């Protein structure tokens, strides 16, 4: 058995011990970033091929970037991107070159699935090696060190109370600890020894060229002409009523027209983009026909207008309601869809491959997701809601759901002019967010650099003696927006 294999066992054991010490009760705080950085270093130390591969080093650099994001303010998105980057770094030395994001998405999916079987396969391999060895020779080799070591430990334990106390302090692990250790081992081991089937199975995947069976050039031309006509009607209505603010038919309000259809229109644009790729795939009759190319270009432009209308509907809805993290994500998604449509048009006109299209879309999506790891979208939404509306119209229930992300906007809101009742409600929500953040930052288990920066800024804005909300009676309670409610008084019959 090679030394490169044996050295990975104590590395995984060290990671298990680290997880056991860092997360005794909860998986939170900057400790997640510490674990990610340690895992990254473990892969770099144990895998010589990863250290020598230029592409794998790029993957390690990306993983280090997301580890920093996990240390600053851990979240599911940063953890997923860290795992993808580290897994890509572990797999890159096994391939000749980086081909396309389609095949790499398949490799990462296979890596996640086969990660369950790889530790079991290696354990089986070790067991076979032991069966091939001479059992009697192995027993003779281990008898003296094991028996002699046990004897000396018993004697020293009887002679030294410190050693005896250390043995008495040993506790068998609980079932939960064993499950956690097993989970960590099954996560860490595949990054040190990826399954060979990952590369083999992903190489068998066909190129991602969509196709519509049974389509001919006349069929494609008729379909494109009809699709352009249908989309022209929809875009004409949006231009007349949504963009220009024209008078709607009787019985329909502007709000009803604006709030309806933003997300279905995005789905329509995605389906249209996939159909455009399928109808003008490389080598097809439609791809060589000048009118088919013109019709597809016009259709893509109409889809861009459709996406712009969806974005305008969402913005109008935000202005009449409020901004939320999901609506920010929806606008970002619409921007990515618009970019994808532009890339589809460029691919068709310039004869680019599907691999080129997928790689550029994947690059744009990765760049946006990376930015989202370092930007607090909840704080952005809270700041916009506070600035864009009057104090009495701010949805304090939503701000209270955002936790400490809304703390600084709440402090800024509290300092504006408003009536006493509204100020007390704002002060209550602010005090709750401040108290929760301060309690988490006092605990090493939940401490994060972003939380520490936010708490320091809040303390500076509030001053040494921040105002507190009005006390309430014992029978009263506070709603999610800070409104004081009275519990019903039970009548006791004599």
Coordinates of C-alpha atoms in Angstrom, one line a residue:
X1 CA 0.0 0.0 0.0
X2 CA 1.5 3.3 -1.1
X3 CA 2.5 6.1 1.3
X4 CA 0.4 8.6 -0.6
X5 CA -2.7 6.6 0.4
X6 CA -1.7 6.0 4.0
X7 CA -0.9 9.7 4.6
X8 CA -4.5 10.7 3.7
X9 CA -6.0 8.7 6.6
X10 CA -4.5 10.8 9.4
X11 CA -5.5 13.9 7.4
X12 CA -9.1 12.9 7.5
X13 CA -8.9 11.9 11.1
X14 CA -7.5 15.4 11.8
X15 CA -10.4 17.0 10.0
X16 CA -12.8 14.9 12.0
X17 CA -11.2 16.0 15.3
X18 CA -11.3 19.6 14.1
X19 CA -15.0 19.4 13.4
X20 CA -15.6 17.8 16.7
X21 CA -13.8 20.6 18.5
X22 CA -15.0 23.5 16.5
X23 CA -18.7 22.6 16.4
X24 CA -19.7 21.0 19.8
X25 CA -23.3 22.2 19.5
X26 CA -24.0 24.3 16.4
X27 CA -22.7 24.7 12.9
X28 CA -22.5 28.5 12.7
X29 CA -20.2 31.5 12.9
X30 CA -16.7 32.2 11.4
X31 CA -15.7 28.7 12.5
X32 CA -17.2 27.5 9.2
X33 CA -14.6 29.5 7.4
X34 CA -11.8 28.1 9.5
X35 CA -13.0 24.6 8.6
X36 CA -13.1 25.4 4.9
X37 CA -9.6 26.9 5.0
X38 CA -8.3 23.8 6.8
X39 CA -10.0 21.5 4.4
X40 CA -8.5 23.4 1.5
X41 CA -5.0 23.1 3.0
X42 CA -5.5 19.4 3.6
X43 CA -6.3 18.8 -0.1
X44 CA -3.2 20.8 -1.1
X45 CA -0.9 19.0 1.3
X46 CA -2.2 15.5 0.5
X47 CA -2.5 15.8 -3.3
X48 CA 0.8 16.5 -5.0
X49 CA -1.0 16.4 -8.4
X50 CA -3.3 19.3 -7.3
X51 CA -0.3 21.4 -6.3
X52 CA 1.5 20.8 -9.6
X53 CA -1.6 21.4 -11.9
X54 CA -2.0 25.1 -13.0
X55 CA -5.8 24.6 -13.5
X56 CA -6.2 22.9 -10.1
X57 CA -4.3 25.8 -8.5
X58 CA -6.9 28.2 -10.0
X59 CA -9.6 26.0 -8.4
X60 CA -7.8 26.2 -5.0
X61 CA -7.7 30.0 -5.4
X62 CA -11.4 30.1 -6.0
X63 CA -12.0 27.9 -3.0
X64 CA -9.9 30.1 -0.9
X65 CA -12.0 33.1 -2.0
X66 CA -15.2 31.4 -0.9
X67 CA -13.5 30.3 2.3
X68 CA -12.9 33.9 3.1
X69 CA -16.6 34.6 2.4
X70 CA -17.5 31.8 4.8
X71 CA -15.3 33.2 7.5
X72 CA -16.7 36.8 7.1
X73 CA -20.4 35.8 7.0
X74 CA -21.2 32.1 6.3
X75 CA -24.1 31.2 4.1
X76 CA -25.4 28.3 2.0
X77 CA -24.4 29.9 -1.3
X78 CA -20.8 30.5 -0.2
X79 CA -20.6 26.9 1.1
X80 CA -21.9 25.4 -2.2
X81 CA -19.5 27.5 -4.3
X82 CA -16.6 26.5 -2.0
X83 CA -17.4 22.8 -2.4
X84 CA -17.7 23.2 -6.2
X85 CA -14.4 25.0 -6.4
X86 CA -12.6 22.5 -4.1
X87 CA -14.1 19.5 -5.9
X88 CA -13.1 21.0 -9.3
X89 CA -9.6 21.4 -8.0
X90 CA -9.5 17.8 -6.9
X91 CA -10.8 16.6 -10.3
X92 CA -8.8 18.9 -12.6
X93 CA -5.5 16.9 -12.5
X94 CA -7.5 13.8 -13.7
X95 CA -8.4 15.5 -17.0
X96 CA -6.3 16.7 -20.0
X97 CA -7.9 20.2 -20.2
X98 CA -11.0 22.2 -19.2
X99 CA -13.6 21.4 -21.8
X100 CA -17.0 23.1 -20.9
X101 CA -19.2 23.9 -18.0
X102 CA -21.8 21.2 -19.1
X103 CA -19.4 18.4 -18.6
X104 CA -18.0 19.9 -15.4
X105 CA -21.5 20.2 -14.0
X106 CA -21.9 16.5 -14.7
X107 CA -18.5 15.7 -13.1
X108 CA -19.4 17.6 -9.9
X109 CA -22.8 15.8 -9.7
X110 CA -21.1 12.4 -10.2
X111 CA -18.4 13.4 -7.7
X112 CA -21.1 14.1 -5.1
X113 CA -22.9 10.8 -5.8
X114 CA -19.8 8.6 -5.9
X115 CA -18.4 10.3 -2.8
X116 CA -20.6 8.0 -0.8
X117 CA -19.2 4.8 -2.3
X118 CA -15.5 5.8 -2.5
X119 CA -14.7 5.5 1.2
X120 CA -16.4 2.1 1.3
X121 CA -14.5 1.0 -1.8
X122 CA -11.2 2.0 -0.3
X123 CA -12.0 0.2 3.0
X124 CA -12.8 -2.9 1.0
X125 CA -9.5 -2.5 -0.8
X126 CA -7.6 -2.3 2.5
X127 CA -9.4 -5.4 3.7
X128 CA -8.4 -7.3 0.6
X129 CA -4.7 -6.3 1.1
X130 CA -4.9 -7.6 4.7
X131 CA -6.4 -10.9 3.5
X132 CA -3.6 -11.3 1.1
X133 CA -1.0 -10.8 3.8
X134 CA 0.1 -13.7 6.2
X135 CA -2.2 -13.5 9.3
X136 CA 0.3 -15.4 11.5
X137 CA 3.2 -13.2 10.5
X138 CA 1.1 -10.1 11.1
X139 CA 0.0 -11.4 14.6
X140 CA 3.6 -12.2 15.4
X141 CA 4.7 -8.7 14.4
X142 CA 2.0 -6.9 16.4
X143 CA 2.0 -9.1 19.5
X144 CA 5.0 -7.6 21.3
X145 CA 4.2 -3.9 20.8
X146 CA 0.5 -4.3 21.7
X147 CA 0.9 -6.6 24.7
X148 CA 4.0 -4.7 26.0
X149 CA 2.3 -1.3 25.5
X150 CA -0.8 -2.3 27.3
X151 CA 1.2 -3.7 30.2
X152 CA 3.2 -0.5 30.7
X153 CA 0.1 1.6 30.5
X154 CA -1.6 -0.4 33.2
X155 CA 1.5 -0.1 35.4
X156 CA 2.0 3.6 34.9
X157 CA -1.7 4.2 35.5
X158 CA -1.4 2.5 38.9
X159 CA 1.8 4.5 39.7
X160 CA 0.7 7.9 38.4
X161 CA -2.6 9.5 39.5
X162 CA -2.5 11.9 36.6
X163 CA -2.4 9.1 34.1
X164 CA -5.1 7.3 36.0
X165 CA -7.3 10.4 36.0
X166 CA -6.7 10.8 32.2
X167 CA -7.9 7.2 31.6
X168 CA -10.9 7.8 33.9
X169 CA -11.9 10.9 31.9
X170 CA -12.1 9.0 28.6
X171 CA -15.7 8.8 27.5
X172 CA -17.1 6.7 24.7
X173 CA -18.5 8.8 21.8
X174 CA -22.3 9.1 21.5
X175 CA -24.2 7.9 18.5
X176 CA -24.6 11.5 17.3
X177 CA -20.9 12.0 17.4
X178 CA -20.2 8.8 15.5
X179 CA -22.7 9.9 12.8
X180 CA -21.1 13.3 12.5
X181 CA -17.6 11.8 12.3
X182 CA -18.8 9.4 9.6
X183 CA -20.4 12.3 7.6
X184 CA -17.2 14.3 7.8
X185 CA -15.1 11.3 6.6
X186 CA -17.5 10.7 3.7
X187 CA -17.3 14.4 2.7
X188 CA -13.5 14.8 3.0
X189 CA -12.2 11.5 1.7
X190 CA -13.5 11.9 -2.0
X191 CA -11.6 15.2 -2.2
X192 CA -8.4 13.4 -1.4
X193 CA -9.2 10.3 -3.5
X194 CA -11.8 11.1 -6.3
X195 CA -13.6 8.1 -7.8
X196 CA -12.2 7.2 -11.2
X197 CA -15.8 6.7 -12.5
X198 CA -16.4 10.5 -12.3
X199 CA -14.0 11.2 -15.2
X200 CA -15.0 8.1 -17.2
X201 CA -18.8 8.6 -17.1
X202 CA -18.6 12.4 -17.7
X203 CA -16.5 11.8 -20.9
X204 CA -19.4 9.7 -22.4
X205 CA -21.9 12.6 -22.2
X206 CA -22.8 14.0 -25.7
X207 CA -22.2 17.6 -26.6
X208 CA -25.0 19.9 -25.4
X209 CA -26.6 20.6 -28.7
X210 CA -30.4 20.9 -28.4
X211 CA -32.4 19.3 -31.2
X212 CA -36.0 19.3 -32.3
X213 CA -36.8 16.0 -34.1
X214 CA -38.7 16.1 -37.4
X215 CA -38.1 19.8 -38.3
X216 CA -37.4 20.9 -41.8
X217 CA -36.4 24.2 -43.3
X218 CA -40.0 25.2 -44.3
X219 CA -41.2 24.2 -40.9
X220 CA -38.6 26.3 -39.2
X221 CA -39.4 29.3 -41.4
X222 CA -43.1 29.1 -40.8
X223 CA -42.6 28.6 -37.0
X224 CA -40.3 31.6 -36.8
X225 CA -42.6 33.8 -38.7
X226 CA -45.5 32.8 -36.5
X227 CA -43.5 33.1 -33.3
X228 CA -42.4 36.6 -34.3
X229 CA -46.0 37.6 -35.0
X230 CA -47.2 36.3 -31.6
X231 CA -44.4 38.0 -29.7
X232 CA -45.0 41.3 -31.6
X233 CA -48.6 41.3 -30.3
X234 CA -47.4 40.8 -26.7
X235 CA -44.6 43.4 -26.9
X236 CA -46.9 45.8 -28.7
X237 CA -49.4 45.6 -25.8
X238 CA -46.5 46.1 -23.2
X239 CA -45.2 49.1 -25.1
X240 CA -48.7 50.7 -25.4
X241 CA -49.8 50.1 -21.8
X242 CA -46.7 49.3 -19.7
X243 CA -44.0 51.5 -21.1
X244 CA -46.2 54.4 -22.4
X245 CA -48.8 54.3 -19.6
X246 CA -51.7 54.2 -22.0
X247 CA -55.4 53.9 -20.9
X248 CA -56.3 50.3 -20.3
X249 CA -59.7 48.8 -21.3
X250 CA -62.6 49.2 -18.9
X251 CA -62.5 46.9 -15.9
X252 CA -58.7 46.5 -15.8
X253 CA -56.4 48.6 -13.6
X254 CA -52.8 49.5 -14.2
X255 CA -51.8 47.7 -11.0
X256 CA -53.4 44.5 -12.3
X257 CA -51.7 44.7 -15.6
X258 CA -48.3 45.5 -14.1
X259 CA -48.3 42.8 -11.3
X260 CA -49.3 40.0 -13.6
X261 CA -47.0 37.9 -15.7
X262 CA -43.4 39.0 -14.8
X263 CA -42.2 35.4 -14.1
X264 CA -44.2 33.6 -16.8
X265 CA -42.7 36.0 -19.4
X266 CA -39.2 35.0 -18.2
X267 CA -40.0 31.3 -18.6
X268 CA -41.3 32.2 -22.1
X269 CA -38.0 33.8 -23.0
X270 CA -36.0 30.8 -21.7
X271 CA -38.1 28.4 -23.8
X272 CA -37.8 30.6 -26.8
X273 CA -34.0 30.8 -26.4
X274 CA -33.7 27.0 -26.3
X275 CA -36.0 26.6 -29.3
X276 CA -33.9 29.1 -31.3
X277 CA -30.8 27.1 -30.6
X278 CA -32.5 23.9 -31.6
X279 CA -33.9 25.2 -34.9
X280 CA -30.6 26.7 -36.0
X281 CA -28.1 24.1 -34.6
X282 CA -24.8 23.9 -36.5
X283 CA -25.0 22.0 -39.7
X284 CA -28.8 22.2 -40.1
X285 CA -30.6 23.7 -43.1
X286 CA -31.9 26.5 -41.0
X287 CA -28.4 27.5 -39.9
X288 CA -27.4 28.1 -43.5
X289 CA -30.6 29.9 -44.6
X290 CA -30.4 33.7 -44.5
X291 CA -34.1 34.3 -43.8
X292 CA -34.1 31.8 -40.9
X293 CA -31.1 33.7 -39.4
X294 CA -32.9 37.0 -39.8
X295 CA -36.1 35.6 -38.3
X296 CA -34.2 34.2 -35.3
X297 CA -32.3 37.5 -34.8
X298 CA -35.7 39.4 -34.8
X299 CA -37.1 36.8 -32.4
X300 CA -34.2 37.1 -30.0
X301 CA -34.6 40.9 -30.1
X302 CA -38.3 40.5 -29.2
X303 CA -37.4 38.2 -26.4
X304 CA -35.0 41.0 -25.0
X305 CA -38.0 43.4 -25.1
X306 CA -40.0 40.7 -23.3
X307 CA -37.3 40.4 -20.6
X308 CA -37.1 44.2 -20.3
X309 CA -40.9 44.3 -19.8
X310 CA -40.7 41.6 -17.1
X311 CA -38.0 43.7 -15.3
X312 CA -40.2 46.8 -15.6
X313 CA -43.1 44.9 -14.1
X314 CA -41.0 43.8 -11.2
X315 CA -39.6 47.4 -10.6
X316 CA -43.1 48.8 -10.7
X317 CA -44.3 46.2 -8.2
X318 CA -41.4 47.1 -5.9
X319 CA -42.3 50.8 -6.1
X320 CA -45.9 50.1 -5.1
X321 CA -45.0 47.5 -2.5
X322 CA -41.4 47.0 -1.2
X323 CA -38.0 45.5 -2.1
X324 CA -37.2 42.0 -0.9
X325 CA -34.1 39.7 -1.4
X326 CA -36.1 37.5 -3.7
X327 CA -37.1 40.4 -5.9
X328 CA -33.4 41.5 -6.1
X329 CA -32.6 37.9 -7.1
X330 CA -35.4 38.0 -9.7
X331 CA -33.9 41.2 -11.3
X332 CA -30.4 39.7 -11.3
X333 CA -31.9 36.5 -12.9
X334 CA -33.6 38.6 -15.6
X335 CA -30.3 40.3 -16.4
X336 CA -28.6 36.9 -16.8
X337 CA -31.4 35.8 -19.1
X338 CA -31.0 38.9 -21.2
X339 CA -27.3 38.3 -21.4
X340 CA -27.9 34.7 -22.4
X341 CA -30.2 35.8 -25.2
X342 CA -27.6 38.2 -26.5
X343 CA -25.0 35.3 -26.4
X344 CA -27.4 33.0 -28.2
X345 CA -27.8 35.6 -31.0
X346 CA -24.1 36.1 -31.2
X347 CA -23.5 32.4 -31.3
X348 CA -25.9 31.9 -34.2
X349 CA -24.6 34.9 -36.2
X350 CA -20.9 34.0 -35.6
X351 CA -21.2 30.3 -35.8
X352 CA -19.9 29.7 -32.3
X353 CA -20.2 26.3 -30.7
X354 CA -22.6 25.2 -27.9
X355 CA -19.5 24.8 -25.7
X356 CA -18.6 28.4 -26.2
X357 CA -22.2 29.5 -25.3
X358 CA -22.4 27.4 -22.1
X359 CA -19.0 28.5 -20.9
X360 CA -19.8 32.2 -21.2
X361 CA -23.2 31.8 -19.5
X362 CA -21.6 29.7 -16.7
X363 CA -18.9 32.4 -16.3
X364 CA -21.5 35.2 -16.0
X365 CA -23.6 33.2 -13.5
X366 CA -20.5 32.3 -11.4
X367 CA -19.4 36.0 -11.4
X368 CA -22.8 37.1 -10.2
X369 CA -23.1 34.4 -7.5
X370 CA -19.6 35.2 -6.3
X371 CA -20.6 38.9 -5.8
X372 CA -23.7 37.7 -3.9
X373 CA -21.5 35.9 -1.5
X374 CA -19.9 39.2 -0.4
X375 CA -23.0 41.4 -0.6
X376 CA -25.7 41.3 2.0
X377 CA -28.8 41.4 -0.1
X378 CA -31.1 41.6 2.9
X379 CA -29.3 44.7 4.1
X380 CA -29.6 46.2 0.6
X381 CA -33.3 45.5 0.5
X382 CA -33.8 47.0 4.0
X383 CA -31.8 50.2 3.1
X384 CA -33.9 50.7 0.0
X385 CA -37.2 50.3 1.8
X386 CA -36.2 52.8 4.5
X387 CA -35.0 55.4 2.0
X388 CA -37.9 55.0 -0.5
X389 CA -40.9 55.3 1.8
X390 CA -42.1 57.4 4.7
X391 CA -41.6 56.0 8.2
X392 CA -45.3 55.1 8.7
X393 CA -45.3 53.1 5.4
X394 CA -42.2 50.9 6.1
X395 CA -43.1 47.3 6.5
X396 CA -41.5 46.7 10.0
X397 CA -42.6 43.1 10.0
X398 CA -40.4 42.4 7.0
X399 CA -37.5 44.3 8.5
X400 CA -37.9 42.3 11.7
X401 CA -37.6 39.1 9.7
X402 CA -34.2 40.2 8.3
X403 CA -32.6 40.2 11.7
X404 CA -29.3 42.2 12.1
X405 CA -29.2 42.8 8.3
X406 CA -31.8 45.5 8.9
X407 CA -30.1 46.9 12.0
X408 CA -28.3 49.9 10.4
X409 CA -31.3 50.9 8.2
X410 CA -33.5 50.7 11.3
X411 CA -31.2 53.1 13.2
X412 CA -31.3 55.5 10.2
X413 CA -35.1 55.2 10.2
X414 CA -35.3 55.9 13.9
X415 CA -33.4 59.2 13.5
X416 CA -36.0 60.5 11.0
X417 CA -39.1 62.6 11.8
X418 CA -42.1 60.6 12.7
X419 CA -44.9 60.4 15.3
X420 CA -44.2 59.0 18.7
X421 CA -46.1 55.7 18.2
X422 CA -44.3 54.9 15.0
X423 CA -40.9 55.8 16.6
X424 CA -41.6 53.4 19.5
X425 CA -42.4 50.6 17.1
X426 CA -39.3 51.2 15.1
X427 CA -37.3 51.5 18.3
X428 CA -38.6 48.1 19.5
X429 CA -37.6 46.3 16.2
X430 CA -34.2 48.0 16.3
X431 CA -33.7 47.1 19.9
X432 CA -34.5 43.4 19.2
X433 CA -32.1 43.3 16.2
X434 CA -29.3 45.0 18.3
X435 CA -29.8 42.7 21.3
X436 CA -29.7 39.6 19.1
X437 CA -26.6 40.7 17.3
X438 CA -24.8 41.7 20.5
X439 CA -25.6 38.3 22.1
X440 CA -24.2 36.5 19.0
X441 CA -21.0 38.5 18.9
X442 CA -20.4 37.8 22.6
X443 CA -20.3 34.1 21.8
X444 CA -17.3 32.7 20.1
X445 CA -19.4 30.1 18.5
X446 CA -21.5 32.6 16.5
X447 CA -19.0 35.5 16.1
X448 CA -18.4 36.7 12.5
X449 CA -16.3 39.6 11.2
X450 CA -19.3 41.1 9.4
X451 CA -21.4 41.0 12.5
X452 CA -18.6 42.6 14.5
X453 CA -18.3 45.4 12.0
X454 CA -22.1 45.9 12.0
X455 CA -22.2 46.0 15.8
X456 CA -19.4 48.6 16.0
X457 CA -21.2 50.8 13.4
X458 CA -24.5 50.4 15.2
X459 CA -22.9 51.4 18.5
X460 CA -21.4 54.5 16.9
X461 CA -24.7 55.5 15.4
X462 CA -26.7 54.9 18.6
X463 CA -24.2 56.5 21.0
X464 CA -23.4 55.4 24.6
X465 CA -27.0 55.5 25.9
X466 CA -29.4 54.4 23.2
X467 CA -33.1 55.0 23.7
X468 CA -35.2 52.0 24.6
X469 CA -38.8 51.2 23.6
X470 CA -41.6 52.0 26.0
X471 CA -42.2 49.3 28.6
X472 CA -45.5 47.3 28.3
X473 CA -47.8 45.8 30.8
X474 CA -47.4 42.2 31.8
X475 CA -50.6 41.3 30.0
X476 CA -49.5 43.1 26.8
X477 CA -47.5 41.8 23.8
X478 CA -45.7 43.1 20.8
X479 CA -46.7 42.2 17.2
X480 CA -44.1 41.6 14.5
X481 CA -44.2 45.4 13.6
X482 CA -43.8 46.4 17.2
X483 CA -47.5 47.3 17.7
X484 CA -48.6 46.8 21.3
X485 CA -51.5 44.4 21.8
X486 CA -53.5 43.6 24.9
X487 CA -54.2 40.1 25.9
X488 CA -57.9 39.5 26.7
X489 CA -58.8 39.7 30.4
X490 CA -60.5 36.6 31.7
X491 CA -63.6 37.2 33.7
X492 CA -63.7 35.2 36.9
X493 CA -67.2 34.4 38.1
X494 CA -67.9 34.7 41.8

